[in-house]
PDB file of C-alpha atoms and ligand atoms in Angstrom:
ATOM      1  CA  ALA A 130      12.112 -36.071  44.235  1.00 43.00           C
ATOM      2  CA  LYS A 131       8.549 -35.689  45.393  1.00 45.00           C
ATOM      3  CA  GLU A 132       9.224 -32.113  46.354  1.00 49.00           C
ATOM      4  CA  GLN A 133      10.677 -31.430  42.963  1.00 51.00           C
ATOM      5  CA  GLY A 134       7.773 -33.141  41.258  1.00 48.00           C
ATOM      6  CA  ARG A 135       5.408 -30.898  43.093  1.00 50.00           C
ATOM      7  CA  ASN A 136       7.363 -27.832  42.161  1.00 51.00           C
ATOM      8  CA  ASN A 137       7.369 -28.856  38.558  1.00 53.00           C
ATOM      9  CA  TYR A 138       3.665 -29.334  38.732  1.00 52.00           C
ATOM     10  CA  GLN A 139       3.178 -25.962  40.336  1.00 53.00           C
ATOM     11  CA  PHE A 140       5.359 -24.376  37.750  1.00 54.00           C
ATOM     12  CA  TYR A 141       3.396 -26.092  35.043  1.00 53.00           C
ATOM     13  CA  THR A 142      -0.013 -24.953  36.307  1.00 61.00           C
ATOM     14  CA  ALA A 143       1.277 -21.458  36.927  1.00 62.00           C
ATOM     15  CA  ALA A 144       2.522 -21.271  33.363  1.00 62.00           C
ATOM     16  CA  MET A 145      -0.721 -22.746  32.138  1.00 60.00           C
ATOM     17  CA  ASN A 146      -2.785 -20.330  34.182  1.00 69.00           C
ATOM     18  CA  SER A 147      -0.822 -17.372  33.048  1.00 77.00           C
ATOM     19  CA  HIS A 148      -1.209 -18.518  29.470  1.00 79.00           C
ATOM     20  CA  ALA A 149      -4.939 -19.051  29.972  1.00 80.00           C
ATOM     21  CA  SER A 150      -5.390 -15.713  31.698  1.00 83.00           C
ATOM     22  CA  GLU A 151      -3.352 -13.986  29.032  1.00 81.00           C
ATOM     23  CA  LEU A 152      -5.701 -15.424  26.432  1.00 82.00           C
ATOM     24  CA  LEU A 153      -8.728 -14.367  28.469  1.00 84.00           C
ATOM     25  CA  MET A 154      -7.402 -10.867  28.816  1.00 86.00           C
ATOM     26  CA  LEU A 155      -6.610 -10.671  25.117  1.00 88.00           C
ATOM     27  CA  GLU A 156     -10.065 -11.890  24.269  1.00 89.00           C
ATOM     28  CA  ASN A 157     -11.688  -9.253  26.475  1.00 89.00           C
ATOM     29  CA  GLU A 158      -9.643  -6.568  24.836  1.00 93.00           C
ATOM     30  CA  LEU A 159     -10.277  -7.945  21.379  1.00 94.00           C
ATOM     31  CA  HIS A 160     -13.988  -7.248  21.758  1.00 93.00           C
ATOM     32  CA  GLN A 161     -13.273  -3.543  21.934  1.00 95.00           C
ATOM     33  CA  ALA A 162     -10.310  -3.282  19.615  1.00 96.00           C
ATOM     34  CA  LEU A 163     -12.339  -2.537  16.517  1.00 95.00           C
ATOM     35  CA  GLU A 164     -14.376   0.325  17.966  1.00 94.00           C
ATOM     36  CA  ARG A 165     -11.307   1.706  19.730  1.00 96.00           C
ATOM     37  CA  GLY A 166      -9.547   1.855  16.393  1.00 97.00           C
ATOM     38  CA  GLU A 167      -6.624  -0.301  17.502  1.00 98.00           C
ATOM     39  CA  PHE A 168      -6.290  -2.261  14.271  1.00 98.00           C
ATOM     40  CA  VAL A 169      -4.021  -1.231  11.439  1.00 98.00           C
ATOM     41  CA  VAL A 170      -3.597  -2.905   8.072  1.00 98.00           C
ATOM     42  CA  TYR A 171       0.011  -3.298   6.966  1.00 98.00           C
ATOM     43  CA  TYR A 172       0.996  -3.932   3.360  1.00 98.00           C
ATOM     44  CA  GLN A 173       3.673  -6.277   2.103  1.00 98.00           C
ATOM     45  CA  PRO A 174       4.743  -5.938  -1.539  1.00 98.00           C
ATOM     46  CA  GLN A 175       4.652  -8.880  -3.859  1.00 98.00           C
ATOM     47  CA  ILE A 176       7.319  -8.525  -6.541  1.00 97.00           C
ATOM     48  CA  ASN A 177       7.278  -9.621 -10.135  1.00 96.00           C
ATOM     49  CA  THR A 178      10.939 -10.636 -10.307  1.00 94.00           C
ATOM     50  CA  ASN A 179      10.965 -10.528 -14.116  1.00 92.00           C
ATOM     51  CA  THR A 180      10.265  -6.816 -14.127  1.00 93.00           C
ATOM     52  CA  GLY A 181      11.444  -6.034 -10.600  1.00 93.00           C
ATOM     53  CA  LYS A 182       8.191  -4.184 -10.021  1.00 94.00           C
ATOM     54  CA  ILE A 183       5.616  -4.412  -7.279  1.00 96.00           C
ATOM     55  CA  ALA A 184       2.629  -6.310  -8.619  1.00 95.00           C
ATOM     56  CA  GLN A 185       0.494  -6.443  -5.544  1.00 97.00           C
ATOM     57  CA  MET A 186       0.274  -5.808  -1.817  1.00 98.00           C
ATOM     58  CA  GLU A 187      -0.836  -8.352   0.749  1.00 98.00           C
ATOM     59  CA  ALA A 188      -2.954  -6.838   3.509  1.00 98.00           C
ATOM     60  CA  LEU A 189      -1.719  -8.060   6.908  1.00 98.00           C
ATOM     61  CA  LEU A 190      -3.609  -7.128  10.030  1.00 98.00           C
ATOM     62  CA  ARG A 191      -1.869  -5.605  13.066  1.00 98.00           C
ATOM     63  CA  TRP A 192      -3.313  -4.989  16.506  1.00 96.00           C
ATOM     64  CA  GLN A 193      -1.726  -2.034  18.250  1.00 96.00           C
ATOM     65  CA  HIS A 194      -2.848  -2.420  21.847  1.00 94.00           C
ATOM     66  CA  PRO A 195      -2.204   0.588  24.154  1.00 93.00           C
ATOM     67  CA  GLU A 196      -0.683  -1.610  26.905  1.00 91.00           C
ATOM     68  CA  PHE A 197       0.304  -4.895  25.294  1.00 89.00           C
ATOM     69  CA  GLY A 198       1.910  -3.229  22.292  1.00 92.00           C
ATOM     70  CA  LEU A 199       1.817  -4.884  18.923  1.00 93.00           C
ATOM     71  CA  VAL A 200      -0.047  -8.196  19.192  1.00 93.00           C
ATOM     72  CA  SER A 201       0.789 -10.761  16.524  1.00 94.00           C
ATOM     73  CA  PRO A 202      -2.024 -11.908  14.239  1.00 96.00           C
ATOM     74  CA  ALA A 203      -0.817 -15.457  14.878  1.00 94.00           C
ATOM     75  CA  LYS A 204      -2.039 -14.867  18.436  1.00 92.00           C
ATOM     76  CA  PHE A 205      -5.295 -13.007  18.017  1.00 95.00           C
ATOM     77  CA  ILE A 206      -6.649 -14.306  14.689  1.00 95.00           C
ATOM     78  CA  PRO A 207      -7.249 -17.791  16.147  1.00 93.00           C
ATOM     79  CA  LEU A 208      -9.064 -16.148  19.102  1.00 94.00           C
ATOM     80  CA  ALA A 209     -11.168 -14.009  16.796  1.00 96.00           C
ATOM     81  CA  GLU A 210     -11.856 -17.062  14.703  1.00 94.00           C
ATOM     82  CA  GLU A 211     -13.098 -18.926  17.742  1.00 93.00           C
ATOM     83  CA  ASN A 212     -15.376 -16.237  19.146  1.00 93.00           C
ATOM     84  CA  GLY A 213     -16.672 -15.046  15.783  1.00 95.00           C
ATOM     85  CA  LEU A 214     -15.139 -11.560  15.967  1.00 96.00           C
ATOM     86  CA  ILE A 215     -13.219 -12.429  12.804  1.00 96.00           C
ATOM     87  CA  ILE A 216     -16.420 -11.676  10.864  1.00 96.00           C
ATOM     88  CA  PRO A 217     -16.576  -7.927  11.646  1.00 96.00           C
ATOM     89  CA  ILE A 218     -12.777  -7.670  11.852  1.00 97.00           C
ATOM     90  CA  GLY A 219     -12.363  -9.415   8.502  1.00 97.00           C
ATOM     91  CA  GLU A 220     -14.885  -7.130   6.848  1.00 97.00           C
ATOM     92  CA  TRP A 221     -13.032  -4.141   8.287  1.00 98.00           C
ATOM     93  CA  VAL A 222      -9.736  -5.409   6.848  1.00 98.00           C
ATOM     94  CA  LEU A 223     -11.344  -5.927   3.447  1.00 98.00           C
ATOM     95  CA  ARG A 224     -12.862  -2.441   3.436  1.00 98.00           C
ATOM     96  CA  THR A 225      -9.697  -0.771   4.714  1.00 98.00           C
ATOM     97  CA  ALA A 226      -7.477  -2.539   2.171  1.00 98.00           C
ATOM     98  CA  CYS A 227      -9.797  -1.766  -0.769  1.00 98.00           C
ATOM     99  CA  THR A 228     -10.053   1.871   0.344  1.00 98.00           C
ATOM    100  CA  GLN A 229      -6.252   2.162   0.557  1.00 98.00           C
ATOM    101  CA  ILE A 230      -5.602   0.599  -2.831  1.00 98.00           C
ATOM    102  CA  LYS A 231      -8.207   2.852  -4.440  1.00 98.00           C
ATOM    103  CA  ALA A 232      -6.671   5.895  -2.741  1.00 98.00           C
ATOM    104  CA  TRP A 233      -3.243   4.992  -4.150  1.00 97.00           C
ATOM    105  CA  GLN A 234      -4.750   4.594  -7.604  1.00 97.00           C
ATOM    106  CA  ASP A 235      -6.555   7.921  -7.308  1.00 97.00           C
ATOM    107  CA  ALA A 236      -3.285   9.565  -6.276  1.00 96.00           C
ATOM    108  CA  GLY A 237      -1.799   8.460  -9.593  1.00 96.00           C
ATOM    109  CA  LEU A 238       0.466   5.764  -8.187  1.00 95.00           C
ATOM    110  CA  PRO A 239       1.022   2.647 -10.300  1.00 91.00           C
ATOM    111  CA  PRO A 240      -2.143   0.535 -10.083  1.00 93.00           C
ATOM    112  CA  LEU A 241      -1.727  -2.427  -7.769  1.00 96.00           C
ATOM    113  CA  SER A 242      -4.023  -5.175  -6.667  1.00 98.00           C
ATOM    114  CA  VAL A 243      -4.476  -6.196  -3.059  1.00 98.00           C
ATOM    115  CA  ALA A 244      -4.614  -9.647  -1.512  1.00 98.00           C
ATOM    116  CA  VAL A 245      -6.790 -10.079   1.572  1.00 98.00           C
ATOM    117  CA  ASN A 246      -6.678 -13.173   3.794  1.00 98.00           C
ATOM    118  CA  LEU A 247      -9.916 -15.001   4.470  1.00 96.00           C
ATOM    119  CA  SER A 248     -10.232 -17.267   7.479  1.00 93.00           C
ATOM    120  CA  ALA A 249     -12.386 -20.387   7.744  1.00 91.00           C
ATOM    121  CA  ARG A 250     -15.171 -18.710   9.662  1.00 91.00           C
ATOM    122  CA  GLN A 251     -15.429 -15.841   7.194  1.00 92.00           C
ATOM    123  CA  PHE A 252     -15.498 -18.246   4.343  1.00 90.00           C
ATOM    124  CA  GLN A 253     -18.425 -20.101   5.901  1.00 89.00           C
ATOM    125  CA  GLN A 254     -20.657 -17.090   6.373  1.00 90.00           C
ATOM    126  CA  PRO A 255     -23.570 -17.397   3.956  1.00 89.00           C
ATOM    127  CA  ASN A 256     -23.388 -13.796   2.717  1.00 95.00           C
ATOM    128  CA  LEU A 257     -19.665 -13.572   2.004  1.00 97.00           C
ATOM    129  CA  VAL A 258     -20.194 -12.923  -1.707  1.00 97.00           C
ATOM    130  CA  GLU A 259     -22.624 -10.066  -0.989  1.00 98.00           C
ATOM    131  CA  ILE A 260     -20.240  -8.545   1.538  1.00 98.00           C
ATOM    132  CA  VAL A 261     -17.349  -8.604  -0.923  1.00 98.00           C
ATOM    133  CA  ALA A 262     -19.550  -7.157  -3.672  1.00 98.00           C
ATOM    134  CA  ARG A 263     -20.803  -4.409  -1.373  1.00 98.00           C
ATOM    135  CA  VAL A 264     -17.328  -3.438  -0.161  1.00 98.00           C
ATOM    136  CA  LEU A 265     -16.062  -3.245  -3.742  1.00 98.00           C
ATOM    137  CA  GLN A 266     -19.000  -1.128  -4.760  1.00 98.00           C
ATOM    138  CA  GLU A 267     -18.733   1.211  -1.778  1.00 98.00           C
ATOM    139  CA  THR A 268     -14.996   1.716  -2.077  1.00 98.00           C
ATOM    140  CA  GLY A 269     -15.120   2.044  -5.862  1.00 98.00           C
ATOM    141  CA  LEU A 270     -12.252  -0.399  -6.359  1.00 98.00           C
ATOM    142  CA  GLU A 271     -12.598  -2.343  -9.592  1.00 98.00           C
ATOM    143  CA  ASN A 272     -13.191  -6.010  -8.844  1.00 98.00           C
ATOM    144  CA  HIS A 273     -10.119  -7.320 -10.628  1.00 98.00           C
ATOM    145  CA  PHE A 274      -7.866  -5.409  -8.222  1.00 98.00           C
ATOM    146  CA  LEU A 275      -8.994  -7.661  -5.376  1.00 98.00           C
ATOM    147  CA  GLU A 276      -7.552 -11.068  -4.608  1.00 98.00           C
ATOM    148  CA  LEU A 277      -8.727 -13.313  -1.791  1.00 98.00           C
ATOM    149  CA  GLU A 278      -6.338 -15.749  -0.114  1.00 97.00           C
ATOM    150  CA  ILE A 279      -7.667 -18.950   1.339  1.00 95.00           C
ATOM    151  CA  THR A 280      -5.842 -21.970   2.702  1.00 91.00           C
ATOM    152  CA  GLU A 281      -6.229 -25.585   1.710  1.00 87.00           C
ATOM    153  CA  SER A 282      -7.845 -26.490   5.016  1.00 85.00           C
ATOM    154  CA  VAL A 283     -10.445 -23.747   4.520  1.00 86.00           C
ATOM    155  CA  ALA A 284     -11.258 -24.863   0.990  1.00 84.00           C
ATOM    156  CA  MET A 285     -11.330 -28.546   1.874  1.00 84.00           C
ATOM    157  CA  GLN A 286     -13.743 -28.214   4.800  1.00 85.00           C
ATOM    158  CA  ASN A 287     -16.736 -28.350   2.536  1.00 86.00           C
ATOM    159  CA  VAL A 288     -15.566 -28.844  -1.000  1.00 87.00           C
ATOM    160  CA  ASP A 289     -18.805 -28.314  -2.929  1.00 90.00           C
ATOM    161  CA  PHE A 290     -19.758 -25.241  -0.927  1.00 91.00           C
ATOM    162  CA  SER A 291     -16.251 -23.819  -1.268  1.00 91.00           C
ATOM    163  CA  ARG A 292     -16.175 -24.386  -4.964  1.00 93.00           C
ATOM    164  CA  ALA A 293     -19.533 -22.645  -5.443  1.00 94.00           C
ATOM    165  CA  ILE A 294     -18.491 -19.611  -3.396  1.00 95.00           C
ATOM    166  CA  LEU A 295     -15.117 -19.350  -5.087  1.00 95.00           C
ATOM    167  CA  GLN A 296     -16.767 -19.654  -8.480  1.00 97.00           C
ATOM    168  CA  GLU A 297     -19.149 -16.786  -7.678  1.00 97.00           C
ATOM    169  CA  LEU A 298     -16.286 -14.588  -6.523  1.00 98.00           C
ATOM    170  CA  HIS A 299     -14.228 -15.556  -9.534  1.00 98.00           C
ATOM    171  CA  ASN A 300     -17.117 -14.755 -11.877  1.00 98.00           C
ATOM    172  CA  MET A 301     -17.191 -11.274 -10.350  1.00 98.00           C
ATOM    173  CA  GLY A 302     -13.594 -10.825 -11.446  1.00 98.00           C
ATOM    174  CA  VAL A 303     -12.020 -11.352  -8.015  1.00 98.00           C
ATOM    175  CA  SER A 304      -8.822 -13.453  -8.064  1.00 98.00           C
ATOM    176  CA  ILE A 305      -8.432 -16.465  -5.844  1.00 97.00           C
ATOM    177  CA  SER A 306      -5.154 -17.500  -4.323  1.00 97.00           C
ATOM    178  CA  MET A 307      -4.296 -20.670  -2.407  1.00 94.00           C
ATOM    179  CA  ASP A 308      -2.182 -19.620   0.569  1.00 94.00           C
ATOM    180  CA  ASP A 309       0.367 -21.725   2.487  1.00 92.00           C
ATOM    181  CA  PHE A 310       0.288 -24.250  -0.300  1.00 90.00           C
ATOM    182  CA  GLY A 311       1.846 -27.602   0.529  1.00 85.00           C
ATOM    183  CA  THR A 312       1.136 -27.510   4.267  1.00 85.00           C
ATOM    184  CA  GLY A 313      -2.456 -28.689   4.204  1.00 79.00           C
ATOM    185  CA  TYR A 314      -4.292 -31.519   2.685  1.00 73.00           C
ATOM    186  CA  SER A 315      -5.745 -31.134  -0.752  1.00 71.00           C
ATOM    187  CA  SER A 316      -5.953 -33.631  -3.524  1.00 72.00           C
ATOM    188  CA  LEU A 317      -4.860 -32.635  -6.974  1.00 77.00           C
ATOM    189  CA  SER A 318      -8.270 -33.342  -8.452  1.00 77.00           C
ATOM    190  CA  TYR A 319      -9.851 -30.786  -6.115  1.00 79.00           C
ATOM    191  CA  LEU A 320      -7.185 -28.289  -6.908  1.00 83.00           C
ATOM    192  CA  LYS A 321      -8.231 -28.550 -10.523  1.00 84.00           C
ATOM    193  CA  LYS A 322     -11.897 -28.012  -9.675  1.00 86.00           C
ATOM    194  CA  PHE A 323     -11.401 -24.808  -7.709  1.00 92.00           C
ATOM    195  CA  PRO A 324     -11.261 -21.642  -9.817  1.00 94.00           C
ATOM    196  CA  LEU A 325      -7.768 -20.734  -8.648  1.00 95.00           C
ATOM    197  CA  ASP A 326      -5.481 -18.099 -10.104  1.00 96.00           C
ATOM    198  CA  LYS A 327      -2.469 -18.477  -7.821  1.00 96.00           C
ATOM    199  CA  LEU A 328      -0.551 -20.820  -5.586  1.00 94.00           C
ATOM    200  CA  LYS A 329       1.493 -19.355  -2.777  1.00 95.00           C
ATOM    201  CA  ILE A 330       4.297 -21.720  -1.835  1.00 94.00           C
ATOM    202  CA  ASP A 331       4.445 -21.843   1.934  1.00 93.00           C
ATOM    203  CA  GLN A 332       7.399 -20.121   3.515  1.00 94.00           C
ATOM    204  CA  SER A 333       8.376 -23.224   5.480  1.00 92.00           C
ATOM    205  CA  PHE A 334       9.668 -24.758   2.212  1.00 91.00           C
ATOM    206  CA  VAL A 335      11.492 -21.597   1.217  1.00 93.00           C
ATOM    207  CA  ARG A 336      13.107 -21.160   4.636  1.00 91.00           C
ATOM    208  CA  GLU A 337      14.948 -24.493   4.592  1.00 85.00           C
ATOM    209  CA  LEU A 338      16.021 -24.327   0.966  1.00 84.00           C
ATOM    210  CA  ALA A 339      19.724 -24.003   1.710  1.00 78.00           C
ATOM    211  CA  THR A 340      19.819 -26.757   4.326  1.00 81.00           C
ATOM    212  CA  ASP A 341      17.211 -29.294   3.310  1.00 82.00           C
ATOM    213  CA  PRO A 342      17.453 -30.640  -0.244  1.00 79.00           C
ATOM    214  CA  ASN A 343      13.944 -32.097   0.102  1.00 83.00           C
ATOM    215  CA  ASP A 344      12.484 -28.609   0.255  1.00 81.00           C
ATOM    216  CA  GLY A 345      14.058 -27.751  -3.076  1.00 85.00           C
ATOM    217  CA  ALA A 346      12.493 -30.868  -4.557  1.00 88.00           C
ATOM    218  CA  ILE A 347       9.107 -30.031  -3.057  1.00 87.00           C
ATOM    219  CA  ILE A 348       9.204 -26.496  -4.411  1.00 90.00           C
ATOM    220  CA  ALA A 349      10.209 -27.806  -7.832  1.00 91.00           C
ATOM    221  CA  ALA A 350       7.261 -30.221  -7.736  1.00 90.00           C
ATOM    222  CA  ILE A 351       4.829 -27.466  -6.694  1.00 90.00           C
ATOM    223  CA  ALA A 352       6.153 -25.188  -9.428  1.00 91.00           C
ATOM    224  CA  ALA A 353       5.686 -27.954 -12.001  1.00 91.00           C
ATOM    225  CA  LEU A 354       2.162 -28.524 -10.752  1.00 90.00           C
ATOM    226  CA  GLY A 355       1.413 -24.821 -10.960  1.00 91.00           C
ATOM    227  CA  LYS A 356       2.613 -24.774 -14.535  1.00 91.00           C
ATOM    228  CA  VAL A 357       0.405 -27.710 -15.537  1.00 90.00           C
ATOM    229  CA  LEU A 358      -2.614 -26.070 -13.915  1.00 91.00           C
ATOM    230  CA  ASN A 359      -1.670 -22.732 -15.442  1.00 93.00           C
ATOM    231  CA  LEU A 360      -1.471 -20.948 -12.093  1.00 94.00           C
ATOM    232  CA  THR A 361       0.661 -17.984 -11.115  1.00 95.00           C
ATOM    233  CA  MET A 362       3.269 -19.099  -8.592  1.00 95.00           C
ATOM    234  CA  VAL A 363       4.212 -16.947  -5.632  1.00 97.00           C
ATOM    235  CA  ALA A 364       6.895 -17.810  -3.119  1.00 96.00           C
ATOM    236  CA  GLU A 365       6.542 -16.457   0.389  1.00 96.00           C
ATOM    237  CA  GLY A 366       9.169 -15.743   2.990  1.00 97.00           C
ATOM    238  CA  VAL A 367      11.996 -15.052   0.527  1.00 97.00           C
ATOM    239  CA  GLU A 368      14.828 -13.674   2.648  1.00 97.00           C
ATOM    240  CA  THR A 369      18.030 -14.342   0.704  1.00 95.00           C
ATOM    241  CA  GLU A 370      19.381 -13.906  -2.806  1.00 95.00           C
ATOM    242  CA  GLU A 371      20.083 -17.648  -2.952  1.00 93.00           C
ATOM    243  CA  GLN A 372      16.417 -18.384  -2.339  1.00 94.00           C
ATOM    244  CA  ARG A 373      15.405 -15.827  -4.937  1.00 95.00           C
ATOM    245  CA  ASP A 374      17.760 -17.256  -7.565  1.00 93.00           C
ATOM    246  CA  PHE A 375      16.666 -20.819  -6.939  1.00 92.00           C
ATOM    247  CA  LEU A 376      13.010 -19.829  -7.209  1.00 94.00           C
ATOM    248  CA  ARG A 377      13.646 -17.921 -10.400  1.00 93.00           C
ATOM    249  CA  SER A 378      15.345 -20.966 -11.897  1.00 91.00           C
ATOM    250  CA  LEU A 379      12.039 -22.775 -11.369  1.00 90.00           C
ATOM    251  CA  GLU A 380      10.184 -19.959 -13.135  1.00 87.00           C
ATOM    252  CA  CYS A 381       8.427 -18.973  -9.962  1.00 92.00           C
ATOM    253  CA  GLU A 382       8.371 -15.313 -10.865  1.00 91.00           C
ATOM    254  CA  TYR A 383       6.401 -13.708  -8.050  1.00 96.00           C
ATOM    255  CA  MET A 384       7.937 -13.365  -4.620  1.00 97.00           C
ATOM    256  CA  GLN A 385       7.195 -11.892  -1.268  1.00 98.00           C
ATOM    257  CA  GLY A 386       9.573 -11.636   1.670  1.00 98.00           C
ATOM    258  CA  TYR A 387      11.993  -9.610   3.727  1.00 98.00           C
ATOM    259  CA  LEU A 388      14.544  -9.633   0.883  1.00 97.00           C
ATOM    260  CA  PHE A 389      12.225  -7.209  -0.899  1.00 97.00           C
ATOM    261  CA  SER A 390      10.281  -5.638   1.940  1.00 97.00           C
ATOM    262  CA  LYS A 391       8.730  -6.297   5.315  1.00 98.00           C
ATOM    263  CA  PRO A 392       5.039  -5.566   5.754  1.00 98.00           C
ATOM    264  CA  LEU A 393       4.786  -1.755   5.864  1.00 98.00           C
ATOM    265  CA  SER A 394       2.551   0.667   7.712  1.00 97.00           C
ATOM    266  CA  PRO A 395       0.170   2.585   5.424  1.00 98.00           C
ATOM    267  CA  GLN A 396       2.464   5.623   5.677  1.00 98.00           C
ATOM    268  CA  ASP A 397       5.609   3.679   4.822  1.00 98.00           C
ATOM    269  CA  ALA A 398       3.872   1.840   1.995  1.00 98.00           C
ATOM    270  CA  THR A 399       2.681   5.157   0.554  1.00 97.00           C
ATOM    271  CA  GLU A 400       6.223   6.542   0.703  1.00 97.00           C
ATOM    272  CA  LEU A 401       7.609   3.448  -0.960  1.00 96.00           C
ATOM    273  CA  LEU A 402       5.122   3.760  -3.816  1.00 96.00           C
ATOM    274  CA  GLN A 403       5.800   7.463  -4.232  1.00 94.00           C
ATOM    275  CA  ASN A 404       9.588   7.007  -4.366  1.00 90.00           C
ATOM    276  CA  TYR A 405       9.158   4.128  -6.682  1.00 79.00           C
ATOM    277  CA  ARG A 406       7.157   6.183  -9.131  1.00 67.00           C
ATOM    278  CA  SER A 407       9.758   8.910  -9.211  1.00 63.00           C
ATOM    279  CA  SER A 408      12.715   6.526  -9.505  1.00 58.00           C
TER     280      SER A 408
HETATM  281  P1  C2E B1525       0.190 -15.478   6.002  1.00 68.90           P
HETATM  282  O1  C2E B1525      -1.061 -15.110   5.301  1.00 68.90           O
HETATM  283  O2  C2E B1525       0.871 -16.719   5.559  1.00 68.90           O
HETATM  284  O3  C2E B1525       1.122 -14.198   5.886  1.00 68.90           O
HETATM  285  C1  C2E B1525       2.511 -14.249   5.732  1.00 68.90           C
HETATM  286  C2  C2E B1525       3.234 -14.015   7.034  1.00 68.90           C
HETATM  287  O4  C2E B1525       4.643 -14.141   6.815  1.00 68.90           O
HETATM  288  C3  C2E B1525       3.041 -12.623   7.590  1.00 68.90           C
HETATM  289  O5  C2E B1525       3.046 -12.750   9.011  1.00 68.90           O
HETATM  290  C4  C2E B1525       4.289 -11.886   7.113  1.00 68.90           C
HETATM  291  O6  C2E B1525       4.629 -10.772   7.911  1.00 68.90           O
HETATM  292  C5  C2E B1525       5.307 -12.967   7.237  1.00 68.90           C
HETATM  293  N1  C2E B1525       6.453 -12.789   6.344  1.00 68.90           N
HETATM  294  C6  C2E B1525       6.494 -12.176   5.149  1.00 68.90           C
HETATM  295  N2  C2E B1525       7.731 -12.240   4.595  1.00 68.90           N
HETATM  296  C7  C2E B1525       8.493 -12.912   5.461  1.00 68.90           C
HETATM  297  C8  C2E B1525       9.888 -13.312   5.456  1.00 68.90           C
HETATM  298  O7  C2E B1525      10.650 -13.057   4.532  1.00 68.90           O
HETATM  299  N3  C2E B1525      10.320 -14.019   6.545  1.00 68.90           N
HETATM  300  C9  C2E B1525       9.498 -14.334   7.574  1.00 68.90           C
HETATM  301  N4  C2E B1525      10.015 -15.026   8.603  1.00 68.90           N
HETATM  302  N5  C2E B1525       8.185 -13.964   7.620  1.00 68.90           N
HETATM  303  C10 C2E B1525       7.698 -13.275   6.583  1.00 68.90           C
HETATM  304  P2  C2E B1525       1.995 -11.966   9.909  1.00 68.90           P
HETATM  305  O8  C2E B1525       1.720 -10.615   9.319  1.00 68.90           O
HETATM  306  O9  C2E B1525       2.479 -12.040  11.309  1.00 68.90           O
HETATM  307  O10 C2E B1525       0.663 -12.811   9.763  1.00 68.90           O
HETATM  308  C11 C2E B1525       0.586 -14.129  10.235  1.00 68.90           C
HETATM  309  C12 C2E B1525      -0.662 -14.804   9.744  1.00 68.90           C
HETATM  310  O11 C2E B1525      -1.826 -14.200  10.330  1.00 68.90           O
HETATM  311  C13 C2E B1525      -0.874 -14.699   8.253  1.00 68.90           C
HETATM  312  O12 C2E B1525      -0.081 -15.663   7.582  1.00 68.90           O
HETATM  313  C14 C2E B1525      -2.360 -14.959   8.151  1.00 68.90           C
HETATM  314  O13 C2E B1525      -2.619 -16.346   8.207  1.00 68.90           O
HETATM  315  C15 C2E B1525      -2.886 -14.327   9.410  1.00 68.90           C
HETATM  316  N6  C2E B1525      -3.428 -12.996   9.068  1.00 68.90           N
HETATM  317  C16 C2E B1525      -2.812 -11.794   8.983  1.00 68.90           C
HETATM  318  N7  C2E B1525      -3.678 -10.823   8.654  1.00 68.90           N
HETATM  319  C17 C2E B1525      -4.894 -11.422   8.514  1.00 68.90           C
HETATM  320  C18 C2E B1525      -6.220 -10.964   8.162  1.00 68.90           C
HETATM  321  O14 C2E B1525      -6.469  -9.779   7.877  1.00 68.90           O
HETATM  322  N8  C2E B1525      -7.221 -11.897   8.149  1.00 68.90           N
HETATM  323  C19 C2E B1525      -6.979 -13.223   8.420  1.00 68.90           C
HETATM  324  N9  C2E B1525      -8.017 -14.074   8.384  1.00 68.90           N
HETATM  325  N10 C2E B1525      -5.763 -13.681   8.727  1.00 68.90           N
HETATM  326  C20 C2E B1525      -4.721 -12.805   8.779  1.00 68.90           C
HETATM  327 CA1   CA B1526      -1.659 -14.844   3.231  1.00 68.90          CA
HETATM  328 CA1   CA B1527       1.053 -17.737   3.613  1.00 68.90          CA
HETATM  329 CA1   CA B1528       0.949 -18.899   7.178  1.00 68.90          CA
END
């Protein structure tokens, strides 16, 4: 038993070490990823299910590492958040996404807006508003084509500061969307104080719709809340027709998920938009 205990322990530390060294290695590589041009922004359509048309694209970052392959943002965003690299990386995503959307508009494709994710660290930088304003000016994208997605935990970290920043962005014509709604902590009174345009219902509620009746009730409650606050409702992670139909019955008209499209490379997204125009 002792022997086994020791083996377990060894196994445990080995796994821990390999995890720790994997993280270290990733972090080292992350420092150079931007200048090596290893990042790509993918685009996932958001559908207006009343018209069936694409209303918007969400910009989702991908790291294409020459050896490790495609590294998931779930893995490297927290690292970048911790070491501060998210600041230059986030600005690059913003600039790249605005440039792409403007290029599609200039090519005569149907005008879309773009949603860009903001992490906690980015949101706390004192010059965020100036950075956003500068990127919009330099790329020539009209302000109302940009939406910024924040999460409840980001907004709730410093409520007065958050509200002031969001208000400034909103006054510029930038839309504000609350991402992963329902997973964090936010009181309804705060929700009312933030200048929000959208609530994105977290995909964890959508995923279990068929199996967990509570999730249906939660989504119905969120949709009712969104209606009272006059917010656009978006459901994420919609994979099946059943989920789509249920969400439509709640008048949640905007949806994003594999049922409609996975996040697409810039090339694939361009093709989709071109075919879509000619169809
Ligand atoms: P998120 O903002 O909640 O993005 C939605 C995630 O759900 C994306 O994962 C997307 O690919 C995935 N997804 C979309 N539809 C479906 C579906 O039908 N089924 C399932 N199972 N998944 C679906 P992704 O691209 O791996 O991104 C993960 C997270 O990483 C994002 O969650 C976001 O929090 C973060 N992230 C991605 N790009 C950026 C970025 O540029 N900046 C920041 N700060 N965070 C980012
Ligand atoms: Ca998001
Ligand atoms: Ca989300
Ligand atoms: Ca999420």
